[in-house]
């Protein structure tokens, strides 16, 4: 739903186009994993898998990732029935029963999409009420392929080489049961990629970076933009706006540094 693309565009495609546009104007890029940031009053040391770099200003835009269940079998069966993306993997489960874990907008969006392919979609939620928007709740409740399992947690994902069943646990009486299933789609939200910043910069209780309205952290010259930031709308268009604001703030900081 990014403006300017009436037919829609995937996040990957949009990112590639942005990268092409930026490099056409001289931007230099390096693909590497950032392992640490050591800020100080003069320079910031950024350590990566491709070496160390010193910068007067740093914009942190490391985004977020899908939140994991962290139960046995989840990591082992990733790509073998465990997925975090219905639009990516949904067609693989045509005429098969699948489960969606979660109760928010993301979970119901996934469930509604999967109902186009799967024979049955079981939405498993730890509560007895959905957090999703009214319009999504109404659509899901009348979709004949979607069923709900309330007050339930996934304790384990089981299968040899492929997902075969879920081991479920009731939240009220801790009753254990099994559910034969071909695929499980985890949709319990996002978590920020800030583990390398713990103890370095202030984070909120969810692990998101705290900034002011112009994207500045408490350390001069260190800024944050996008999903990694506290109170972000978690949308591509707002992340782009954050990036523009952060770039302008970085420019002002560098101009001030040069003149002082």
PDB file of C-alpha atoms in Angstrom:
ATOM      1  CA  UNK A   1       0.000   0.000   0.000  1.00  0.00           C
ATOM      2  CA  UNK A   2       2.982   2.341  -0.514  1.00  0.00           C
ATOM      3  CA  UNK A   3       1.842   5.538  -2.304  1.00  0.00           C
ATOM      4  CA  UNK A   4       2.677   5.762  -5.998  1.00  0.00           C
ATOM      5  CA  UNK A   5       2.123   2.076  -6.769  1.00  0.00           C
ATOM      6  CA  UNK A   6      -1.583   1.609  -7.619  1.00  0.00           C
ATOM      7  CA  UNK A   7      -1.117  -2.125  -8.250  1.00  0.00           C
ATOM      8  CA  UNK A   8       0.892  -2.586  -5.051  1.00  0.00           C
ATOM      9  CA  UNK A   9       4.541  -3.482  -4.603  1.00  0.00           C
ATOM     10  CA  UNK A  10       6.319  -5.924  -2.288  1.00  0.00           C
ATOM     11  CA  UNK A  11       8.665  -4.705   0.401  1.00  0.00           C
ATOM     12  CA  UNK A  12      11.605  -6.424  -1.285  1.00  0.00           C
ATOM     13  CA  UNK A  13      10.894  -4.765  -4.641  1.00  0.00           C
ATOM     14  CA  UNK A  14      10.424  -1.367  -3.026  1.00  0.00           C
ATOM     15  CA  UNK A  15      13.700  -1.718  -1.138  1.00  0.00           C
ATOM     16  CA  UNK A  16      15.566  -2.680  -4.305  1.00  0.00           C
ATOM     17  CA  UNK A  17      14.184   0.327  -6.183  1.00  0.00           C
ATOM     18  CA  UNK A  18      15.139   2.657  -3.328  1.00  0.00           C
ATOM     19  CA  UNK A  19      18.634   1.178  -3.286  1.00  0.00           C
ATOM     20  CA  UNK A  20      19.017   1.666  -7.049  1.00  0.00           C
ATOM     21  CA  UNK A  21      17.900   5.271  -6.780  1.00  0.00           C
ATOM     22  CA  UNK A  22      20.232   6.035  -3.880  1.00  0.00           C
ATOM     23  CA  UNK A  23      23.302   4.410  -5.461  1.00  0.00           C
ATOM     24  CA  UNK A  24      22.617   6.292  -8.701  1.00  0.00           C
ATOM     25  CA  UNK A  25      23.263   9.456  -6.697  1.00  0.00           C
ATOM     26  CA  UNK A  26      26.541   8.197  -5.257  1.00  0.00           C
ATOM     27  CA  UNK A  27      25.532   6.312  -2.114  1.00  0.00           C
ATOM     28  CA  UNK A  28      28.056   3.632  -1.149  1.00  0.00           C
ATOM     29  CA  UNK A  29      26.656   0.497   0.483  1.00  0.00           C
ATOM     30  CA  UNK A  30      28.136  -2.485   2.292  1.00  0.00           C
ATOM     31  CA  UNK A  31      26.296  -5.680   3.209  1.00  0.00           C
ATOM     32  CA  UNK A  32      27.395  -6.664   6.710  1.00  0.00           C
ATOM     33  CA  UNK A  33      26.042  -7.622  10.122  1.00  0.00           C
ATOM     34  CA  UNK A  34      26.481  -4.945  12.768  1.00  0.00           C
ATOM     35  CA  UNK A  35      27.700  -6.544  15.983  1.00  0.00           C
ATOM     36  CA  UNK A  36      28.210  -3.527  18.233  1.00  0.00           C
ATOM     37  CA  UNK A  37      28.079   0.242  18.514  1.00  0.00           C
ATOM     38  CA  UNK A  38      30.376   2.154  20.844  1.00  0.00           C
ATOM     39  CA  UNK A  39      29.379   5.829  20.909  1.00  0.00           C
ATOM     40  CA  UNK A  40      31.363   8.661  22.443  1.00  0.00           C
ATOM     41  CA  UNK A  41      31.444  12.438  22.263  1.00  0.00           C
ATOM     42  CA  UNK A  42      33.808  12.597  19.284  1.00  0.00           C
ATOM     43  CA  UNK A  43      33.285   9.507  17.152  1.00  0.00           C
ATOM     44  CA  UNK A  44      31.155   6.374  17.056  1.00  0.00           C
ATOM     45  CA  UNK A  45      32.805   2.997  16.527  1.00  0.00           C
ATOM     46  CA  UNK A  46      30.644   0.570  14.552  1.00  0.00           C
ATOM     47  CA  UNK A  47      31.847  -3.054  14.507  1.00  0.00           C
ATOM     48  CA  UNK A  48      30.547  -5.303  11.739  1.00  0.00           C
ATOM     49  CA  UNK A  49      31.194  -8.683  10.156  1.00  0.00           C
ATOM     50  CA  UNK A  50      33.137  -6.818   7.459  1.00  0.00           C
ATOM     51  CA  UNK A  51      35.312  -4.694   9.727  1.00  0.00           C
ATOM     52  CA  UNK A  52      35.160  -1.650  11.973  1.00  0.00           C
ATOM     53  CA  UNK A  53      34.087   1.842  10.980  1.00  0.00           C
ATOM     54  CA  UNK A  54      34.281   5.246  12.641  1.00  0.00           C
ATOM     55  CA  UNK A  55      31.531   7.801  12.039  1.00  0.00           C
ATOM     56  CA  UNK A  56      30.675  11.188  13.480  1.00  0.00           C
ATOM     57  CA  UNK A  57      26.973  10.424  13.093  1.00  0.00           C
ATOM     58  CA  UNK A  58      25.066   7.137  12.931  1.00  0.00           C
ATOM     59  CA  UNK A  59      21.464   6.473  11.886  1.00  0.00           C
ATOM     60  CA  UNK A  60      20.169   3.181  13.284  1.00  0.00           C
ATOM     61  CA  UNK A  61      17.536   1.627  11.014  1.00  0.00           C
ATOM     62  CA  UNK A  62      17.937  -2.067  11.810  1.00  0.00           C
ATOM     63  CA  UNK A  63      14.177  -2.673  11.782  1.00  0.00           C
ATOM     64  CA  UNK A  64      12.333  -5.537  13.404  1.00  0.00           C
ATOM     65  CA  UNK A  65      11.823  -9.251  12.932  1.00  0.00           C
ATOM     66  CA  UNK A  66       8.959 -11.672  13.436  1.00  0.00           C
ATOM     67  CA  UNK A  67       8.511 -12.600  17.082  1.00  0.00           C
ATOM     68  CA  UNK A  68       9.170 -16.290  17.705  1.00  0.00           C
ATOM     69  CA  UNK A  69       7.173 -18.738  19.816  1.00  0.00           C
ATOM     70  CA  UNK A  70      10.435 -20.160  21.163  1.00  0.00           C
ATOM     71  CA  UNK A  71       9.037 -23.657  21.569  1.00  0.00           C
ATOM     72  CA  UNK A  72      10.633 -27.013  20.688  1.00  0.00           C
ATOM     73  CA  UNK A  73      10.407 -27.792  16.986  1.00  0.00           C
ATOM     74  CA  UNK A  74       9.943 -24.215  15.797  1.00  0.00           C
ATOM     75  CA  UNK A  75      13.499 -23.617  14.616  1.00  0.00           C
ATOM     76  CA  UNK A  76      14.039 -27.199  13.467  1.00  0.00           C
ATOM     77  CA  UNK A  77      10.941 -27.183  11.238  1.00  0.00           C
ATOM     78  CA  UNK A  78      11.312 -23.670   9.841  1.00  0.00           C
ATOM     79  CA  UNK A  79      10.671 -23.924   6.110  1.00  0.00           C
ATOM     80  CA  UNK A  80       9.281 -27.426   6.629  1.00  0.00           C
ATOM     81  CA  UNK A  81       5.813 -26.364   7.698  1.00  0.00           C
ATOM     82  CA  UNK A  82       6.702 -23.535  10.085  1.00  0.00           C
ATOM     83  CA  UNK A  83       6.363 -20.106   8.496  1.00  0.00           C
ATOM     84  CA  UNK A  84       6.066 -16.433   9.382  1.00  0.00           C
ATOM     85  CA  UNK A  85       4.703 -15.358   5.982  1.00  0.00           C
ATOM     86  CA  UNK A  86       1.407 -16.600   4.550  1.00  0.00           C
ATOM     87  CA  UNK A  87       1.829 -14.707   1.283  1.00  0.00           C
ATOM     88  CA  UNK A  88       5.191 -16.431   0.819  1.00  0.00           C
ATOM     89  CA  UNK A  89       4.231 -19.990   1.744  1.00  0.00           C
ATOM     90  CA  UNK A  90       0.431 -20.181   1.754  1.00  0.00           C
ATOM     91  CA  UNK A  91       0.052 -21.720  -1.727  1.00  0.00           C
ATOM     92  CA  UNK A  92       2.184 -24.679  -0.588  1.00  0.00           C
ATOM     93  CA  UNK A  93      -0.662 -25.783   1.699  1.00  0.00           C
ATOM     94  CA  UNK A  94      -3.458 -26.056  -0.828  1.00  0.00           C
ATOM     95  CA  UNK A  95      -6.213 -28.383   0.456  1.00  0.00           C
ATOM     96  CA  UNK A  96      -4.354 -28.956   3.734  1.00  0.00           C
ATOM     97  CA  UNK A  97      -5.186 -27.958   7.303  1.00  0.00           C
ATOM     98  CA  UNK A  98      -3.026 -25.202   8.781  1.00  0.00           C
ATOM     99  CA  UNK A  99      -2.837 -23.275  12.044  1.00  0.00           C
ATOM    100  CA  UNK A 100      -2.273 -19.574  12.646  1.00  0.00           C
ATOM    101  CA  UNK A 101      -0.897 -18.512  16.023  1.00  0.00           C
ATOM    102  CA  UNK A 102      -2.001 -15.102  17.298  1.00  0.00           C
ATOM    103  CA  UNK A 103      -5.011 -12.872  17.788  1.00  0.00           C
ATOM    104  CA  UNK A 104      -4.132  -9.509  16.281  1.00  0.00           C
ATOM    105  CA  UNK A 105      -4.430  -7.894  12.868  1.00  0.00           C
ATOM    106  CA  UNK A 106      -1.462  -9.822  11.501  1.00  0.00           C
ATOM    107  CA  UNK A 107      -2.890 -13.188  12.573  1.00  0.00           C
ATOM    108  CA  UNK A 108      -6.313 -12.604  11.034  1.00  0.00           C
ATOM    109  CA  UNK A 109      -4.821 -11.162   7.853  1.00  0.00           C
ATOM    110  CA  UNK A 110      -2.743 -14.333   7.538  1.00  0.00           C
ATOM    111  CA  UNK A 111      -5.749 -16.547   8.294  1.00  0.00           C
ATOM    112  CA  UNK A 112      -7.958 -14.854   5.703  1.00  0.00           C
ATOM    113  CA  UNK A 113      -5.258 -15.168   3.061  1.00  0.00           C
ATOM    114  CA  UNK A 114      -4.656 -18.833   3.901  1.00  0.00           C
ATOM    115  CA  UNK A 115      -8.375 -19.572   3.594  1.00  0.00           C
ATOM    116  CA  UNK A 116      -7.933 -19.156  -0.175  1.00  0.00           C
ATOM    117  CA  UNK A 117      -5.772 -22.285  -0.276  1.00  0.00           C
ATOM    118  CA  UNK A 118      -6.074 -24.396   2.872  1.00  0.00           C
ATOM    119  CA  UNK A 119      -8.889 -26.836   3.559  1.00  0.00           C
ATOM    120  CA  UNK A 120      -9.123 -25.492   7.118  1.00  0.00           C
ATOM    121  CA  UNK A 121      -7.475 -22.659   9.047  1.00  0.00           C
ATOM    122  CA  UNK A 122      -7.327 -22.988  12.836  1.00  0.00           C
ATOM    123  CA  UNK A 123      -6.556 -19.742  14.657  1.00  0.00           C
ATOM    124  CA  UNK A 124      -4.988 -20.508  18.041  1.00  0.00           C
ATOM    125  CA  UNK A 125      -5.130 -17.698  20.593  1.00  0.00           C
ATOM    126  CA  UNK A 126      -4.104 -17.610  24.241  1.00  0.00           C
ATOM    127  CA  UNK A 127      -7.103 -15.460  25.181  1.00  0.00           C
ATOM    128  CA  UNK A 128     -10.818 -15.647  24.417  1.00  0.00           C
ATOM    129  CA  UNK A 129     -10.969 -12.302  22.631  1.00  0.00           C
ATOM    130  CA  UNK A 130      -9.204 -11.088  19.521  1.00  0.00           C
ATOM    131  CA  UNK A 131      -7.136  -7.908  19.502  1.00  0.00           C
ATOM    132  CA  UNK A 132      -7.622  -7.437  15.768  1.00  0.00           C
ATOM    133  CA  UNK A 133      -9.614  -4.604  14.205  1.00  0.00           C
ATOM    134  CA  UNK A 134     -13.387  -4.917  13.964  1.00  0.00           C
ATOM    135  CA  UNK A 135     -13.416  -5.318  10.189  1.00  0.00           C
ATOM    136  CA  UNK A 136     -10.900  -8.184  10.306  1.00  0.00           C
ATOM    137  CA  UNK A 137     -12.778  -9.885  13.152  1.00  0.00           C
ATOM    138  CA  UNK A 138     -16.030  -9.717  11.225  1.00  0.00           C
ATOM    139  CA  UNK A 139     -14.468 -11.114   8.060  1.00  0.00           C
ATOM    140  CA  UNK A 140     -12.755 -13.960   9.903  1.00  0.00           C
ATOM    141  CA  UNK A 141     -15.829 -14.922  11.915  1.00  0.00           C
ATOM    142  CA  UNK A 142     -17.948 -15.473   8.800  1.00  0.00           C
ATOM    143  CA  UNK A 143     -15.267 -17.266   6.774  1.00  0.00           C
ATOM    144  CA  UNK A 144     -16.376 -20.945   6.810  1.00  0.00           C
ATOM    145  CA  UNK A 145     -12.832 -22.288   6.585  1.00  0.00           C
ATOM    146  CA  UNK A 146     -11.627 -20.427   9.691  1.00  0.00           C
ATOM    147  CA  UNK A 147     -12.107 -21.901  13.176  1.00  0.00           C
ATOM    148  CA  UNK A 148     -10.881 -20.585  16.528  1.00  0.00           C
ATOM    149  CA  UNK A 149      -9.209 -22.369  19.429  1.00  0.00           C
ATOM    150  CA  UNK A 150      -9.322 -20.163  22.529  1.00  0.00           C
ATOM    151  CA  UNK A 151      -7.306 -20.052  25.774  1.00  0.00           C
ATOM    152  CA  UNK A 152      -4.583 -22.160  24.176  1.00  0.00           C
ATOM    153  CA  UNK A 153      -0.800 -22.031  23.811  1.00  0.00           C
ATOM    154  CA  UNK A 154       1.469 -24.003  21.509  1.00  0.00           C
ATOM    155  CA  UNK A 155       3.805 -26.081  23.672  1.00  0.00           C
ATOM    156  CA  UNK A 156       5.636 -27.930  20.903  1.00  0.00           C
ATOM    157  CA  UNK A 157       5.700 -28.342  17.120  1.00  0.00           C
ATOM    158  CA  UNK A 158       6.237 -31.968  16.153  1.00  0.00           C
ATOM    159  CA  UNK A 159       7.241 -33.774  12.986  1.00  0.00           C
ATOM    160  CA  UNK A 160      10.069 -35.616  11.271  1.00  0.00           C
ATOM    161  CA  UNK A 161      11.200 -33.591   8.272  1.00  0.00           C
ATOM    162  CA  UNK A 162       7.857 -31.771   8.127  1.00  0.00           C
ATOM    163  CA  UNK A 163       5.247 -30.469  10.549  1.00  0.00           C
ATOM    164  CA  UNK A 164       2.895 -33.263  11.575  1.00  0.00           C
ATOM    165  CA  UNK A 165       1.104 -31.976  14.664  1.00  0.00           C
ATOM    166  CA  UNK A 166       1.036 -29.376  17.421  1.00  0.00           C
ATOM    167  CA  UNK A 167       1.123 -30.109  21.110  1.00  0.00           C
ATOM    168  CA  UNK A 168      -1.269 -27.637  22.721  1.00  0.00           C
ATOM    169  CA  UNK A 169      -1.682 -26.497  26.311  1.00  0.00           C
ATOM    170  CA  UNK A 170      -4.797 -24.851  27.744  1.00  0.00           C
ATOM    171  CA  UNK A 171      -4.052 -21.650  29.670  1.00  0.00           C
ATOM    172  CA  UNK A 172      -6.677 -22.296  32.364  1.00  0.00           C
ATOM    173  CA  UNK A 173      -6.288 -25.928  33.347  1.00  0.00           C
ATOM    174  CA  UNK A 174      -2.969 -26.819  31.630  1.00  0.00           C
ATOM    175  CA  UNK A 175      -4.652 -29.639  29.703  1.00  0.00           C
ATOM    176  CA  UNK A 176      -2.366 -31.055  26.999  1.00  0.00           C
ATOM    177  CA  UNK A 177      -3.724 -32.127  23.611  1.00  0.00           C
ATOM    178  CA  UNK A 178      -2.430 -32.750  20.092  1.00  0.00           C
ATOM    179  CA  UNK A 179      -3.626 -31.230  16.833  1.00  0.00           C
ATOM    180  CA  UNK A 180      -2.748 -32.870  13.487  1.00  0.00           C
ATOM    181  CA  UNK A 181      -1.694 -30.086  11.129  1.00  0.00           C
ATOM    182  CA  UNK A 182       0.343 -29.615   7.948  1.00  0.00           C
ATOM    183  CA  UNK A 183       1.555 -26.081   8.534  1.00  0.00           C
ATOM    184  CA  UNK A 184       1.793 -23.488  11.268  1.00  0.00           C
ATOM    185  CA  UNK A 185       1.974 -19.751  10.639  1.00  0.00           C
ATOM    186  CA  UNK A 186       3.266 -17.701  13.564  1.00  0.00           C
ATOM    187  CA  UNK A 187       1.792 -14.181  13.712  1.00  0.00           C
ATOM    188  CA  UNK A 188       2.384 -12.868  17.229  1.00  0.00           C
ATOM    189  CA  UNK A 189       3.935  -9.539  16.323  1.00  0.00           C
ATOM    190  CA  UNK A 190       7.371  -8.098  15.810  1.00  0.00           C
ATOM    191  CA  UNK A 191      10.425  -7.478  17.955  1.00  0.00           C
ATOM    192  CA  UNK A 192      13.122  -4.881  17.246  1.00  0.00           C
ATOM    193  CA  UNK A 193      16.634  -5.793  16.138  1.00  0.00           C
ATOM    194  CA  UNK A 194      18.304  -4.037  19.053  1.00  0.00           C
ATOM    195  CA  UNK A 195      20.001  -6.827  20.997  1.00  0.00           C
ATOM    196  CA  UNK A 196      23.396  -5.326  20.112  1.00  0.00           C
ATOM    197  CA  UNK A 197      22.329  -1.998  21.652  1.00  0.00           C
ATOM    198  CA  UNK A 198      21.355  -3.190  25.141  1.00  0.00           C
ATOM    199  CA  UNK A 199      23.290  -1.190  27.700  1.00  0.00           C
ATOM    200  CA  UNK A 200      24.451   1.212  24.984  1.00  0.00           C
ATOM    201  CA  UNK A 201      21.336   3.283  24.278  1.00  0.00           C
ATOM    202  CA  UNK A 202      18.054   3.696  26.188  1.00  0.00           C
ATOM    203  CA  UNK A 203      15.423   1.148  25.132  1.00  0.00           C
ATOM    204  CA  UNK A 204      11.786   0.925  26.154  1.00  0.00           C
ATOM    205  CA  UNK A 205      10.392  -2.217  27.794  1.00  0.00           C
ATOM    206  CA  UNK A 206       9.775  -3.726  24.352  1.00  0.00           C
ATOM    207  CA  UNK A 207      13.391  -3.193  23.314  1.00  0.00           C
ATOM    208  CA  UNK A 208      12.662  -0.262  20.982  1.00  0.00           C
ATOM    209  CA  UNK A 209      14.989   2.750  20.788  1.00  0.00           C
ATOM    210  CA  UNK A 210      13.769   5.922  22.454  1.00  0.00           C
ATOM    211  CA  UNK A 211      14.037   9.075  20.334  1.00  0.00           C
ATOM    212  CA  UNK A 212      12.632  12.578  20.224  1.00  0.00           C
ATOM    213  CA  UNK A 213      10.457  13.928  17.396  1.00  0.00           C
ATOM    214  CA  UNK A 214      13.478  14.541  15.146  1.00  0.00           C
ATOM    215  CA  UNK A 215      14.800  10.975  15.599  1.00  0.00           C
ATOM    216  CA  UNK A 216      17.625  11.891  17.998  1.00  0.00           C
ATOM    217  CA  UNK A 217      18.620   9.502  20.792  1.00  0.00           C
ATOM    218  CA  UNK A 218      20.109  10.809  24.021  1.00  0.00           C
ATOM    219  CA  UNK A 219      23.593  10.584  22.462  1.00  0.00           C
ATOM    220  CA  UNK A 220      24.365  13.495  20.105  1.00  0.00           C
ATOM    221  CA  UNK A 221      24.851  12.349  16.531  1.00  0.00           C
ATOM    222  CA  UNK A 222      23.206   8.956  17.072  1.00  0.00           C
ATOM    223  CA  UNK A 223      19.737   8.744  15.545  1.00  0.00           C
ATOM    224  CA  UNK A 224      17.139   6.057  14.865  1.00  0.00           C
ATOM    225  CA  UNK A 225      14.475   5.588  12.195  1.00  0.00           C
ATOM    226  CA  UNK A 226      11.723   3.144  11.291  1.00  0.00           C
ATOM    227  CA  UNK A 227      10.463   0.036  13.058  1.00  0.00           C
ATOM    228  CA  UNK A 228      13.394   0.004  15.474  1.00  0.00           C
ATOM    229  CA  UNK A 229      12.094   3.198  17.092  1.00  0.00           C
ATOM    230  CA  UNK A 230       9.678   3.569  20.012  1.00  0.00           C
ATOM    231  CA  UNK A 231       6.126   4.459  18.910  1.00  0.00           C
ATOM    232  CA  UNK A 232       6.805   3.757  15.239  1.00  0.00           C
ATOM    233  CA  UNK A 233       3.672   3.113  13.178  1.00  0.00           C
ATOM    234  CA  UNK A 234       5.447   0.035  11.694  1.00  0.00           C
ATOM    235  CA  UNK A 235       4.628   1.100   8.131  1.00  0.00           C
ATOM    236  CA  UNK A 236       6.963   1.488   5.156  1.00  0.00           C
ATOM    237  CA  UNK A 237       5.791   5.027   4.470  1.00  0.00           C
ATOM    238  CA  UNK A 238       6.330   6.208   8.057  1.00  0.00           C
ATOM    239  CA  UNK A 239       9.729   4.502   8.140  1.00  0.00           C
ATOM    240  CA  UNK A 240      10.689   6.432   4.997  1.00  0.00           C
ATOM    241  CA  UNK A 241       9.559   9.646   6.676  1.00  0.00           C
ATOM    242  CA  UNK A 242      11.597   8.766   9.761  1.00  0.00           C
ATOM    243  CA  UNK A 243      14.621   8.219   7.520  1.00  0.00           C
ATOM    244  CA  UNK A 244      14.263  11.621   5.881  1.00  0.00           C
ATOM    245  CA  UNK A 245      13.881  13.302   9.276  1.00  0.00           C
ATOM    246  CA  UNK A 246      16.904  11.438  10.675  1.00  0.00           C
ATOM    247  CA  UNK A 247      19.029  12.394   7.655  1.00  0.00           C
ATOM    248  CA  UNK A 248      18.169  16.074   8.093  1.00  0.00           C
ATOM    249  CA  UNK A 249      18.953  15.857  11.812  1.00  0.00           C
ATOM    250  CA  UNK A 250      22.285  14.181  11.062  1.00  0.00           C
ATOM    251  CA  UNK A 251      23.106  16.915   8.548  1.00  0.00           C
ATOM    252  CA  UNK A 252      22.347  19.619  11.115  1.00  0.00           C
ATOM    253  CA  UNK A 253      24.486  17.839  13.695  1.00  0.00           C
ATOM    254  CA  UNK A 254      27.449  17.533  11.318  1.00  0.00           C
ATOM    255  CA  UNK A 255      27.141  21.187  10.279  1.00  0.00           C
ATOM    256  CA  UNK A 256      27.123  22.197  13.941  1.00  0.00           C
ATOM    257  CA  UNK A 257      30.127  19.958  14.631  1.00  0.00           C
ATOM    258  CA  UNK A 258      32.109  21.511  11.765  1.00  0.00           C
ATOM    259  CA  UNK A 259      31.342  25.052  12.868  1.00  0.00           C
ATOM    260  CA  UNK A 260      32.112  24.515  16.550  1.00  0.00           C
TER     261      UNK A 260
END
